[in-house]
């Protein structure tokens, strides 16, 4: 007995198990049961490997957010634009009318609230239908429940295969364990594609009926409920689709009746109604609104948050952002119209500039024209494709598919590049611009010259309006923010600001005479002189700014030091230039946006501003996500005062220029409007400051300026810089455009004077000599002998002039001006044209 125990202990577990199972295995029932259990386990393993492994987690749908468009609101809080690739409006389950939900259940899944994700009878019917259609090329019935459709659309895709159907069923079962029926329906009704680029039922209600879901009638609900099976089959625009839609809609109404969800009377009345759909249209927002402004907002949003859903949860085309912008529709319309009219005036009489684009007619002109995305929004003008041309006229086609005839007689303006009538140069495939001419059409010309304009609030930096060319659908290049141009004489106020910061005053005498500067061994000596060869001699700084005297500017920059000048220009955000004298005359490059912002900082007493096309950005739930340190103004919208201190906004930017210097520059440049190079604005009869500019060539003409509350700037020039013609000047071309855009806005604003900062001393001086005057007061004459001048403490003139000397000097000055006007070209004319002598 003692010797047997070690032998028994040495038997392995497998041997003992085999010994016990061997008798059982001899029994047939046990053997078949084991084989069946093993087969079932193997089947489950294979099923998991083939179908269930790697499926997404249904719980992710608890946090799923459908792609939503970004909406931009204007300065008044009204939605004006959207960035969307899918038209969708997200609603909660409670927002959908119960009858609308029942319409979808009747058409798609009448047992939705009874099954657990899969309709077994429907599934086997779909399997039989699939087997019967194998090899026929026909697509079998879906047999999918609403839960399965959500799984397909959101988790696994629309692959047509039995494998996908099984995966869909597994996910549907899992979803029913995670989500409530109401949550599943909410996902479905917000996600489903229903045609006309409408995703979700609310978007479809607007696309097909111009209504919200709460306003839909029974027959309209039934029509929307049939669309998930295939919106293209029920297009109301085609006769076949319209007939199919009526039949299928009435079937859905019948199913609602069978389920007891509507009465016989409701059924009869609804089935007797027409479809009632509205014509297909684009977004509910005016795509033309904003133009360049809205494109600039889009660019900046993409830089901040990305473009697509893959770029993050707050992307422009999927994040559902709400953007509050300072965009002013009324001012934008005025800016756009003024710039366009100015471009047309300048370009008038120069002939046809050529087609605005070309398409390949072999690919179909309708499709190619639509794909070009070239359009125009001006005075009823339209872009048309030249389809064919004969000696008497050309057949043209429009984006809506219609055609017309352009008579040869209506296209006789000369072609500026080749000579001869424009009609002779047209070729099939050219995209041209035409307008109604009675019952026919006539050729129109898009100006070859271009430009940009921008308006900004002084105290906040908010950009109210922006126009970057003739039409953003012809060219998306924004000349207000992207075009780098030479500013010419508009840079001079900042040159003189540096001089004022370094010992000069508005009454300082600067010699208007030849100036030679040694530029080093390589460049030698550079001499500047006036075009006429003469000079005005010693003059006040103010006179030099008002008359835009280049030689005085160069001398002031030289005396101040160009290193100080370029530091001032950089501090104002205009550009980072080298300390060369030519930059004091506008040889550097900058943008309209930068120049306008710099002038706004002058009017803001030298405090830094950043141009803003967005006030703040909210995510889809309303949380402000930009700017990062944004804070709500608590108490700003109270109905009544609560007795506590009023909420006040603090200053945002740092001080980048002495406030007294900034005011002195503004005060001096008010004289540019009153008696200088921009007197075209004087009849507005309100406090304005600004400066004209014209660069070498002249290639660019400018005007930048404004009131204490709003500053705007405009430039005109060719995209590939070339001469605009010797007569072009900032005061003649740019300032009138500024006036046309801003005059209507300024009329609605109070005539607020520019307020001097603390420390400024207002002193009466002789305008010509800069000497202090006692006992004489300035008059309303635009060219008074005595004016108020702004000085920093202890910098006002010490020497004075007698009253009788003032009158004598003024008479002498008038005689000099009279003699100057007899010349064919004055120094002022030349210096306006030569914004940079370099």
mmCIF file of N, CA and C in Angstrom, residues 98-213:
data_model
loop_
_atom_site.group_PDB
_atom_site.id
_atom_site.type_symbol
_atom_site.label_atom_id
_atom_site.label_comp_id
_atom_site.label_asym_id
_atom_site.label_seq_id
_atom_site.Cartn_x
_atom_site.Cartn_y
_atom_site.Cartn_z
ATOM 1 N N UNK A 98 -44.749 65.590 -32.990
ATOM 2 C CA UNK A 98 -45.030 64.147 -32.897
ATOM 3 C C UNK A 98 -45.547 63.560 -34.211
ATOM 4 N N UNK A 99 -46.357 64.339 -34.942
ATOM 5 C CA UNK A 99 -46.904 63.823 -36.195
ATOM 6 C C UNK A 99 -45.798 63.637 -37.238
ATOM 7 N N UNK A 100 -44.799 64.488 -37.223
ATOM 8 C CA UNK A 100 -43.671 64.333 -38.147
ATOM 9 C C UNK A 100 -42.892 63.072 -37.819
ATOM 10 N N UNK A 101 -42.687 62.798 -36.548
ATOM 11 C CA UNK A 101 -41.982 61.574 -36.144
ATOM 12 C C UNK A 101 -42.769 60.354 -36.604
ATOM 13 N N UNK A 102 -44.076 60.399 -36.440
ATOM 14 C CA UNK A 102 -44.902 59.260 -36.870
ATOM 15 C C UNK A 102 -44.864 59.073 -38.369
ATOM 16 N N UNK A 103 -44.736 60.180 -39.133
ATOM 17 C CA UNK A 103 -44.628 60.053 -40.591
ATOM 18 C C UNK A 103 -43.368 59.272 -40.958
ATOM 19 N N UNK A 104 -42.264 59.550 -40.283
ATOM 20 C CA UNK A 104 -41.028 58.809 -40.571
ATOM 21 C C UNK A 104 -41.128 57.365 -40.107
ATOM 22 N N UNK A 105 -41.769 57.129 -38.973
ATOM 23 C CA UNK A 105 -41.945 55.750 -38.531
ATOM 24 C C UNK A 105 -42.814 54.979 -39.517
ATOM 25 N N UNK A 106 -43.863 55.600 -40.032
ATOM 26 C CA UNK A 106 -44.738 54.931 -40.991
ATOM 27 C C UNK A 106 -43.994 54.571 -42.269
ATOM 28 N N UNK A 107 -43.112 55.452 -42.713
ATOM 29 C CA UNK A 107 -42.407 55.224 -43.978
ATOM 30 C C UNK A 107 -41.170 54.347 -43.817
ATOM 31 N N UNK A 108 -40.554 54.359 -42.629
ATOM 32 C CA UNK A 108 -39.257 53.700 -42.482
ATOM 33 C C UNK A 108 -39.250 52.537 -41.504
ATOM 34 N N UNK A 109 -39.981 52.645 -40.397
ATOM 35 C CA UNK A 109 -39.819 51.633 -39.338
ATOM 36 C C UNK A 109 -40.994 51.722 -38.379
ATOM 37 N N UNK A 110 -42.121 51.117 -38.761
ATOM 38 C CA UNK A 110 -43.334 51.283 -37.963
ATOM 39 C C UNK A 110 -43.255 50.584 -36.601
ATOM 40 N N UNK A 111 -42.379 49.577 -36.466
ATOM 41 C CA UNK A 111 -42.239 48.867 -35.175
ATOM 42 C C UNK A 111 -41.041 49.383 -34.382
ATOM 43 N N UNK A 112 -40.601 50.589 -34.658
ATOM 44 C CA UNK A 112 -39.375 51.119 -34.041
ATOM 45 C C UNK A 112 -39.403 51.030 -32.516
ATOM 46 N N UNK A 113 -40.535 51.379 -31.909
ATOM 47 C CA UNK A 113 -40.595 51.401 -30.459
ATOM 48 C C UNK A 113 -40.829 50.012 -29.852
ATOM 49 N N UNK A 114 -40.941 48.985 -30.702
ATOM 50 C CA UNK A 114 -41.188 47.630 -30.199
ATOM 51 C C UNK A 114 -39.969 46.723 -30.313
ATOM 52 N N UNK A 115 -39.106 46.918 -31.307
ATOM 53 C CA UNK A 115 -37.965 46.010 -31.491
ATOM 54 C C UNK A 115 -36.757 46.510 -30.726
ATOM 55 N N UNK A 116 -35.740 45.659 -30.684
ATOM 56 C CA UNK A 116 -34.490 46.007 -29.978
ATOM 57 C C UNK A 116 -33.361 46.241 -30.983
ATOM 58 N N UNK A 117 -33.656 47.033 -32.005
ATOM 59 C CA UNK A 117 -32.637 47.387 -32.984
ATOM 60 C C UNK A 117 -32.783 46.679 -34.307
ATOM 61 N N UNK A 118 -33.381 45.476 -34.307
ATOM 62 C CA UNK A 118 -33.500 44.689 -35.539
ATOM 63 C C UNK A 118 -34.932 44.195 -35.660
ATOM 64 N N UNK A 119 -35.506 44.385 -36.831
ATOM 65 C CA UNK A 119 -36.851 43.880 -37.132
ATOM 66 C C UNK A 119 -36.671 42.510 -37.778
ATOM 67 N N UNK A 120 -36.895 41.430 -37.012
ATOM 68 C CA UNK A 120 -36.591 40.077 -37.494
ATOM 69 C C UNK A 120 -37.370 39.724 -38.754
ATOM 70 N N UNK A 121 -38.708 39.908 -38.797
ATOM 71 C CA UNK A 121 -39.420 39.594 -40.054
ATOM 72 C C UNK A 121 -38.891 40.406 -41.234
ATOM 73 N N UNK A 122 -38.641 41.674 -40.990
ATOM 74 C CA UNK A 122 -38.101 42.506 -42.067
ATOM 75 C C UNK A 122 -36.737 42.046 -42.513
ATOM 76 N N UNK A 123 -35.923 41.559 -41.571
ATOM 77 C CA UNK A 123 -34.576 41.082 -41.912
ATOM 78 C C UNK A 123 -34.639 39.863 -42.823
ATOM 79 N N UNK A 124 -35.497 38.888 -42.454
ATOM 80 C CA UNK A 124 -35.573 37.680 -43.278
ATOM 81 C C UNK A 124 -36.171 37.993 -44.647
ATOM 82 N N UNK A 125 -37.089 38.959 -44.698
ATOM 83 C CA UNK A 125 -37.609 39.376 -46.005
ATOM 84 C C UNK A 125 -36.528 39.976 -46.875
ATOM 85 N N UNK A 126 -35.625 40.760 -46.248
ATOM 86 C CA UNK A 126 -34.522 41.351 -46.991
ATOM 87 C C UNK A 126 -33.550 40.285 -47.461
ATOM 88 N N UNK A 127 -33.304 39.243 -46.620
ATOM 89 C CA UNK A 127 -32.410 38.143 -47.014
ATOM 90 C C UNK A 127 -32.970 37.406 -48.226
ATOM 91 N N UNK A 128 -34.262 37.119 -48.196
ATOM 92 C CA UNK A 128 -34.885 36.426 -49.324
ATOM 93 C C UNK A 128 -34.806 37.281 -50.597
ATOM 94 N N UNK A 129 -35.060 38.561 -50.459
ATOM 95 C CA UNK A 129 -35.002 39.459 -51.614
ATOM 96 C C UNK A 129 -33.584 39.540 -52.169
ATOM 97 N N UNK A 130 -32.590 39.563 -51.271
ATOM 98 C CA UNK A 130 -31.186 39.611 -51.719
ATOM 99 C C UNK A 130 -30.819 38.354 -52.493
ATOM 100 N N UNK A 131 -31.250 37.167 -51.971
ATOM 101 C CA UNK A 131 -30.928 35.903 -52.632
ATOM 102 C C UNK A 131 -31.585 35.808 -53.994
ATOM 103 N N UNK A 132 -32.805 36.333 -54.111
ATOM 104 C CA UNK A 132 -33.521 36.244 -55.390
ATOM 105 C C UNK A 132 -32.939 37.173 -56.450
ATOM 106 N N UNK A 133 -32.157 38.183 -56.025
ATOM 107 C CA UNK A 133 -31.633 39.166 -56.986
ATOM 108 C C UNK A 133 -30.147 39.006 -57.247
ATOM 109 N N UNK A 134 -29.541 37.951 -56.693
ATOM 110 C CA UNK A 134 -28.122 37.716 -56.940
ATOM 111 C C UNK A 134 -27.896 37.485 -58.429
ATOM 112 N N UNK A 135 -26.978 38.205 -59.013
ATOM 113 C CA UNK A 135 -26.651 38.071 -60.431
ATOM 114 C C UNK A 135 -27.515 38.895 -61.345
ATOM 115 N N UNK A 136 -28.579 39.513 -60.824
ATOM 116 C CA UNK A 136 -29.472 40.311 -61.678
ATOM 117 C C UNK A 136 -28.995 41.745 -61.854
ATOM 118 N N UNK A 137 -28.071 42.190 -60.986
ATOM 119 C CA UNK A 137 -27.607 43.578 -61.039
ATOM 120 C C UNK A 137 -28.511 44.532 -60.308
ATOM 121 N N UNK A 138 -29.641 44.044 -59.813
ATOM 122 C CA UNK A 138 -30.564 44.890 -59.062
ATOM 123 C C UNK A 138 -30.162 44.928 -57.591
ATOM 124 N N UNK A 139 -30.497 46.054 -56.945
ATOM 125 C CA UNK A 139 -30.175 46.207 -55.522
ATOM 126 C C UNK A 139 -31.361 45.721 -54.702
ATOM 127 N N UNK A 140 -31.072 44.919 -53.688
ATOM 128 C CA UNK A 140 -32.128 44.347 -52.871
ATOM 129 C C UNK A 140 -32.692 45.389 -51.915
ATOM 130 N N UNK A 141 -33.882 45.067 -51.366
ATOM 131 C CA UNK A 141 -34.476 45.922 -50.351
ATOM 132 C C UNK A 141 -33.564 45.986 -49.131
ATOM 133 N N UNK A 142 -33.618 47.120 -48.465
ATOM 134 C CA UNK A 142 -32.743 47.278 -47.305
ATOM 135 C C UNK A 142 -33.191 46.470 -46.108
ATOM 136 N N UNK A 143 -34.443 46.635 -45.716
ATOM 137 C CA UNK A 143 -34.919 45.943 -44.537
ATOM 138 C C UNK A 143 -34.323 46.465 -43.251
ATOM 139 N N UNK A 144 -33.737 47.634 -43.297
ATOM 140 C CA UNK A 144 -33.049 48.173 -42.123
ATOM 141 C C UNK A 144 -34.019 48.968 -41.262
ATOM 142 N N UNK A 145 -33.854 48.816 -39.964
ATOM 143 C CA UNK A 145 -34.596 49.656 -39.041
ATOM 144 C C UNK A 145 -33.936 51.033 -38.969
ATOM 145 N N UNK A 146 -34.604 51.966 -38.318
ATOM 146 C CA UNK A 146 -34.023 53.289 -38.136
ATOM 147 C C UNK A 146 -32.723 53.182 -37.342
ATOM 148 N N UNK A 147 -32.692 52.305 -36.349
ATOM 149 C CA UNK A 147 -31.464 52.114 -35.569
ATOM 150 C C UNK A 147 -30.339 51.629 -36.470
ATOM 151 N N UNK A 148 -30.625 50.683 -37.365
ATOM 152 C CA UNK A 148 -29.609 50.188 -38.285
ATOM 153 C C UNK A 148 -29.147 51.290 -39.237
ATOM 154 N N UNK A 149 -30.069 52.139 -39.665
ATOM 155 C CA UNK A 149 -29.679 53.230 -40.558
ATOM 156 C C UNK A 149 -28.741 54.208 -39.851
ATOM 157 N N UNK A 150 -28.993 54.487 -38.582
ATOM 158 C CA UNK A 150 -28.098 55.352 -37.822
ATOM 159 C C UNK A 150 -26.726 54.707 -37.707
ATOM 160 N N UNK A 151 -26.696 53.394 -37.438
ATOM 161 C CA UNK A 151 -25.418 52.684 -37.357
ATOM 162 C C UNK A 151 -24.669 52.749 -38.682
ATOM 163 N N UNK A 152 -25.407 52.579 -39.771
ATOM 164 C CA UNK A 152 -24.783 52.643 -41.098
ATOM 165 C C UNK A 152 -24.246 54.041 -41.402
ATOM 166 N N UNK A 153 -25.039 55.045 -41.146
ATOM 167 C CA UNK A 153 -24.658 56.408 -41.519
ATOM 168 C C UNK A 153 -23.542 56.970 -40.658
ATOM 169 N N UNK A 154 -23.524 56.608 -39.382
ATOM 170 C CA UNK A 154 -22.599 57.257 -38.455
ATOM 171 C C UNK A 154 -21.402 56.406 -38.070
ATOM 172 N N UNK A 155 -21.498 55.072 -38.242
ATOM 173 C CA UNK A 155 -20.436 54.230 -37.694
ATOM 174 C C UNK A 155 -19.710 53.375 -38.727
ATOM 175 N N UNK A 156 -20.410 52.795 -39.700
ATOM 176 C CA UNK A 156 -19.719 51.818 -40.560
ATOM 177 C C UNK A 156 -19.769 52.128 -42.047
ATOM 178 N N UNK A 157 -20.564 53.082 -42.500
ATOM 179 C CA UNK A 157 -20.583 53.420 -43.920
ATOM 180 C C UNK A 157 -21.649 52.672 -44.692
ATOM 181 N N UNK A 158 -21.703 52.929 -45.996
ATOM 182 C CA UNK A 158 -22.811 52.457 -46.841
ATOM 183 C C UNK A 158 -22.369 51.383 -47.834
ATOM 184 N N UNK A 159 -21.439 50.541 -47.449
ATOM 185 C CA UNK A 159 -20.998 49.468 -48.349
ATOM 186 C C UNK A 159 -22.159 48.507 -48.602
ATOM 187 N N UNK A 160 -22.342 48.123 -49.875
ATOM 188 C CA UNK A 160 -23.447 47.232 -50.238
ATOM 189 C C UNK A 160 -22.945 45.788 -50.195
ATOM 190 N N UNK A 161 -23.188 45.092 -49.063
ATOM 191 C CA UNK A 161 -22.741 43.706 -48.921
ATOM 192 C C UNK A 161 -23.453 43.079 -47.740
ATOM 193 N N UNK A 162 -23.607 41.754 -47.745
ATOM 194 C CA UNK A 162 -24.199 41.074 -46.579
ATOM 195 C C UNK A 162 -23.369 41.277 -45.318
ATOM 196 N N UNK A 163 -22.052 41.386 -45.473
ATOM 197 C CA UNK A 163 -21.180 41.586 -44.310
ATOM 198 C C UNK A 163 -21.537 42.878 -43.591
ATOM 199 N N UNK A 164 -21.715 43.939 -44.365
ATOM 200 C CA UNK A 164 -22.083 45.207 -43.752
ATOM 201 C C UNK A 164 -23.422 45.114 -43.052
ATOM 202 N N UNK A 165 -24.364 44.352 -43.622
ATOM 203 C CA UNK A 165 -25.690 44.238 -43.023
ATOM 204 C C UNK A 165 -25.610 43.547 -41.665
ATOM 205 N N UNK A 166 -24.770 42.538 -41.555
ATOM 206 C CA UNK A 166 -24.622 41.842 -40.275
ATOM 207 C C UNK A 166 -23.981 42.764 -39.246
ATOM 208 N N UNK A 167 -22.924 43.475 -39.666
ATOM 209 C CA UNK A 167 -22.289 44.423 -38.747
ATOM 210 C C UNK A 167 -23.285 45.487 -38.291
ATOM 211 N N UNK A 168 -24.127 45.886 -39.213
ATOM 212 C CA UNK A 168 -25.141 46.886 -38.912
ATOM 213 C C UNK A 168 -26.093 46.385 -37.836
ATOM 214 N N UNK A 169 -26.469 45.119 -37.924
ATOM 215 C CA UNK A 169 -27.372 44.527 -36.943
ATOM 216 C C UNK A 169 -26.709 44.447 -35.569
ATOM 217 N N UNK A 170 -25.438 44.061 -35.552
ATOM 218 C CA UNK A 170 -24.726 43.972 -34.269
ATOM 219 C C UNK A 170 -24.677 45.352 -33.607
ATOM 220 N N UNK A 171 -24.309 46.350 -34.391
ATOM 221 C CA UNK A 171 -24.219 47.697 -33.834
ATOM 222 C C UNK A 171 -25.586 48.208 -33.404
ATOM 223 N N UNK A 172 -26.625 47.881 -34.166
ATOM 224 C CA UNK A 172 -27.969 48.321 -33.796
ATOM 225 C C UNK A 172 -28.364 47.746 -32.445
ATOM 226 N N UNK A 173 -28.052 46.464 -32.248
ATOM 227 C CA UNK A 173 -28.364 45.835 -30.955
ATOM 228 C C UNK A 173 -27.598 46.527 -29.827
ATOM 229 N N UNK A 174 -26.332 46.809 -30.066
ATOM 230 C CA UNK A 174 -25.525 47.486 -29.037
ATOM 231 C C UNK A 174 -26.052 48.895 -28.769
ATOM 232 N N UNK A 175 -26.442 49.590 -29.838
ATOM 233 C CA UNK A 175 -26.947 50.949 -29.669
ATOM 234 C C UNK A 175 -28.195 50.981 -28.799
ATOM 235 N N UNK A 176 -29.072 50.002 -28.977
ATOM 236 C CA UNK A 176 -30.294 49.969 -28.192
ATOM 237 C C UNK A 176 -30.001 49.765 -26.705
ATOM 238 N N UNK A 177 -28.827 49.185 -26.396
ATOM 239 C CA UNK A 177 -28.436 49.006 -24.999
ATOM 240 C C UNK A 177 -27.838 50.270 -24.401
ATOM 241 N N UNK A 178 -27.392 51.178 -25.276
ATOM 242 C CA UNK A 178 -26.685 52.380 -24.817
ATOM 243 C C UNK A 178 -27.572 53.613 -24.882
ATOM 244 N N UNK A 179 -28.338 53.746 -25.969
ATOM 245 C CA UNK A 179 -29.136 54.945 -26.210
ATOM 246 C C UNK A 179 -30.617 54.666 -26.007
ATOM 247 N N UNK A 180 -31.362 55.693 -25.671
ATOM 248 C CA UNK A 180 -32.813 55.578 -25.622
ATOM 249 C C UNK A 180 -33.371 55.684 -27.039
ATOM 250 N N UNK A 181 -34.613 55.282 -27.185
ATOM 251 C CA UNK A 181 -35.255 55.393 -28.498
ATOM 252 C C UNK A 181 -35.293 56.849 -28.966
ATOM 253 N N UNK A 182 -35.545 57.751 -28.042
ATOM 254 C CA UNK A 182 -35.617 59.161 -28.394
ATOM 255 C C UNK A 182 -34.261 59.685 -28.865
ATOM 256 N N UNK A 183 -33.182 59.254 -28.214
ATOM 257 C CA UNK A 183 -31.842 59.675 -28.627
ATOM 258 C C UNK A 183 -31.510 59.152 -30.017
ATOM 259 N N UNK A 184 -31.922 57.922 -30.301
ATOM 260 C CA UNK A 184 -31.659 57.342 -31.624
ATOM 261 C C UNK A 184 -32.431 58.111 -32.697
ATOM 262 N N UNK A 185 -33.686 58.421 -32.415
ATOM 263 C CA UNK A 185 -34.479 59.186 -33.384
ATOM 264 C C UNK A 185 -33.910 60.578 -33.591
ATOM 265 N N UNK A 186 -33.428 61.202 -32.536
ATOM 266 C CA UNK A 186 -32.843 62.537 -32.669
ATOM 267 C C UNK A 186 -31.623 62.493 -33.585
ATOM 268 N N UNK A 187 -30.762 61.479 -33.408
ATOM 269 C CA UNK A 187 -29.609 61.336 -34.295
ATOM 270 C C UNK A 187 -30.062 61.139 -35.737
ATOM 271 N N UNK A 188 -31.057 60.311 -35.917
ATOM 272 C CA UNK A 188 -31.544 60.006 -37.265
ATOM 273 C C UNK A 188 -32.122 61.244 -37.950
ATOM 274 N N UNK A 189 -32.985 61.957 -37.268
ATOM 275 C CA UNK A 189 -33.653 63.101 -37.872
ATOM 276 C C UNK A 189 -32.706 64.275 -38.111
ATOM 277 N N UNK A 190 -31.606 64.333 -37.386
ATOM 278 C CA UNK A 190 -30.625 65.398 -37.598
ATOM 279 C C UNK A 190 -29.582 65.043 -38.650
ATOM 280 N N UNK A 191 -29.413 63.751 -38.952
ATOM 281 C CA UNK A 191 -28.304 63.307 -39.787
ATOM 282 C C UNK A 191 -28.703 62.931 -41.202
ATOM 283 N N UNK A 192 -29.906 62.409 -41.393
ATOM 284 C CA UNK A 192 -30.284 61.783 -42.659
ATOM 285 C C UNK A 192 -30.221 62.761 -43.824
ATOM 286 N N UNK A 193 -29.696 62.290 -44.967
ATOM 287 C CA UNK A 193 -29.618 63.126 -46.172
ATOM 288 C C UNK A 193 -30.938 63.049 -46.915
ATOM 289 N N UNK A 194 -31.489 64.211 -47.296
ATOM 290 C CA UNK A 194 -32.817 64.272 -47.900
ATOM 291 C C UNK A 194 -32.830 65.035 -49.216
ATOM 292 N N UNK A 195 -31.661 65.208 -49.864
ATOM 293 C CA UNK A 195 -31.619 65.897 -51.142
ATOM 294 C C UNK A 195 -31.487 67.397 -50.987
ATOM 295 N N UNK A 196 -31.229 68.071 -52.098
ATOM 296 C CA UNK A 196 -31.044 69.528 -52.127
ATOM 297 C C UNK A 196 -29.983 69.977 -51.119
ATOM 298 N N UNK A 197 -28.990 69.148 -50.945
ATOM 299 C CA UNK A 197 -27.892 69.428 -50.007
ATOM 300 C C UNK A 197 -28.401 69.637 -48.587
ATOM 301 N N UNK A 198 -29.561 69.045 -48.274
ATOM 302 C CA UNK A 198 -30.154 69.185 -46.940
ATOM 303 C C UNK A 198 -29.863 67.934 -46.132
ATOM 304 N N UNK A 199 -29.219 68.114 -45.009
ATOM 305 C CA UNK A 199 -28.931 67.032 -44.079
ATOM 306 C C UNK A 199 -29.737 67.291 -42.815
ATOM 307 N N UNK A 200 -30.632 66.358 -42.505
ATOM 308 C CA UNK A 200 -31.516 66.562 -41.378
ATOM 309 C C UNK A 200 -32.853 67.135 -41.826
ATOM 310 N N UNK A 201 -33.888 66.862 -41.030
ATOM 311 C CA UNK A 201 -35.246 67.192 -41.435
ATOM 312 C C UNK A 201 -35.492 68.702 -41.410
ATOM 313 N N UNK A 202 -34.917 69.410 -40.437
ATOM 314 C CA UNK A 202 -35.136 70.856 -40.382
ATOM 315 C C UNK A 202 -34.573 71.541 -41.625
ATOM 316 N N UNK A 203 -33.369 71.155 -42.032
ATOM 317 C CA UNK A 203 -32.783 71.737 -43.241
ATOM 318 C C UNK A 203 -33.627 71.384 -44.462
ATOM 319 N N UNK A 204 -34.159 70.156 -44.504
ATOM 320 C CA UNK A 204 -34.997 69.753 -45.638
ATOM 321 C C UNK A 204 -36.310 70.518 -45.658
ATOM 322 N N UNK A 205 -36.873 70.778 -44.491
ATOM 323 C CA UNK A 205 -38.123 71.549 -44.438
ATOM 324 C C UNK A 205 -37.931 72.931 -45.046
ATOM 325 N N UNK A 206 -36.791 73.537 -44.778
ATOM 326 C CA UNK A 206 -36.517 74.846 -45.365
ATOM 327 C C UNK A 206 -36.205 74.734 -46.853
ATOM 328 N N UNK A 207 -35.496 73.658 -47.234
ATOM 329 C CA UNK A 207 -35.090 73.516 -48.628
ATOM 330 C C UNK A 207 -36.274 73.222 -49.551
ATOM 331 N N UNK A 208 -37.248 72.415 -49.065
ATOM 332 C CA UNK A 208 -38.356 72.012 -49.928
ATOM 333 C C UNK A 208 -39.606 72.870 -49.758
ATOM 334 N N UNK A 209 -39.794 73.438 -48.556
ATOM 335 C CA UNK A 209 -41.037 74.165 -48.300
ATOM 336 C C UNK A 209 -40.815 75.570 -47.747
ATOM 337 N N UNK A 210 -39.568 75.942 -47.488
ATOM 338 C CA UNK A 210 -39.291 77.261 -46.948
ATOM 339 C C UNK A 210 -39.876 77.461 -45.567
ATOM 340 N N UNK A 211 -39.994 76.391 -44.782
ATOM 341 C CA UNK A 211 -40.616 76.449 -43.459
ATOM 342 C C UNK A 211 -39.726 75.765 -42.428
ATOM 343 N N UNK A 212 -40.037 76.009 -41.169
ATOM 344 C CA UNK A 212 -39.462 75.231 -40.086
ATOM 345 C C UNK A 212 -40.345 74.017 -39.846
ATOM 346 N N UNK A 213 -39.799 72.996 -39.162
ATOM 347 C CA UNK A 213 -40.551 71.751 -38.975
ATOM 348 C C UNK A 213 -41.858 71.990 -38.218
#
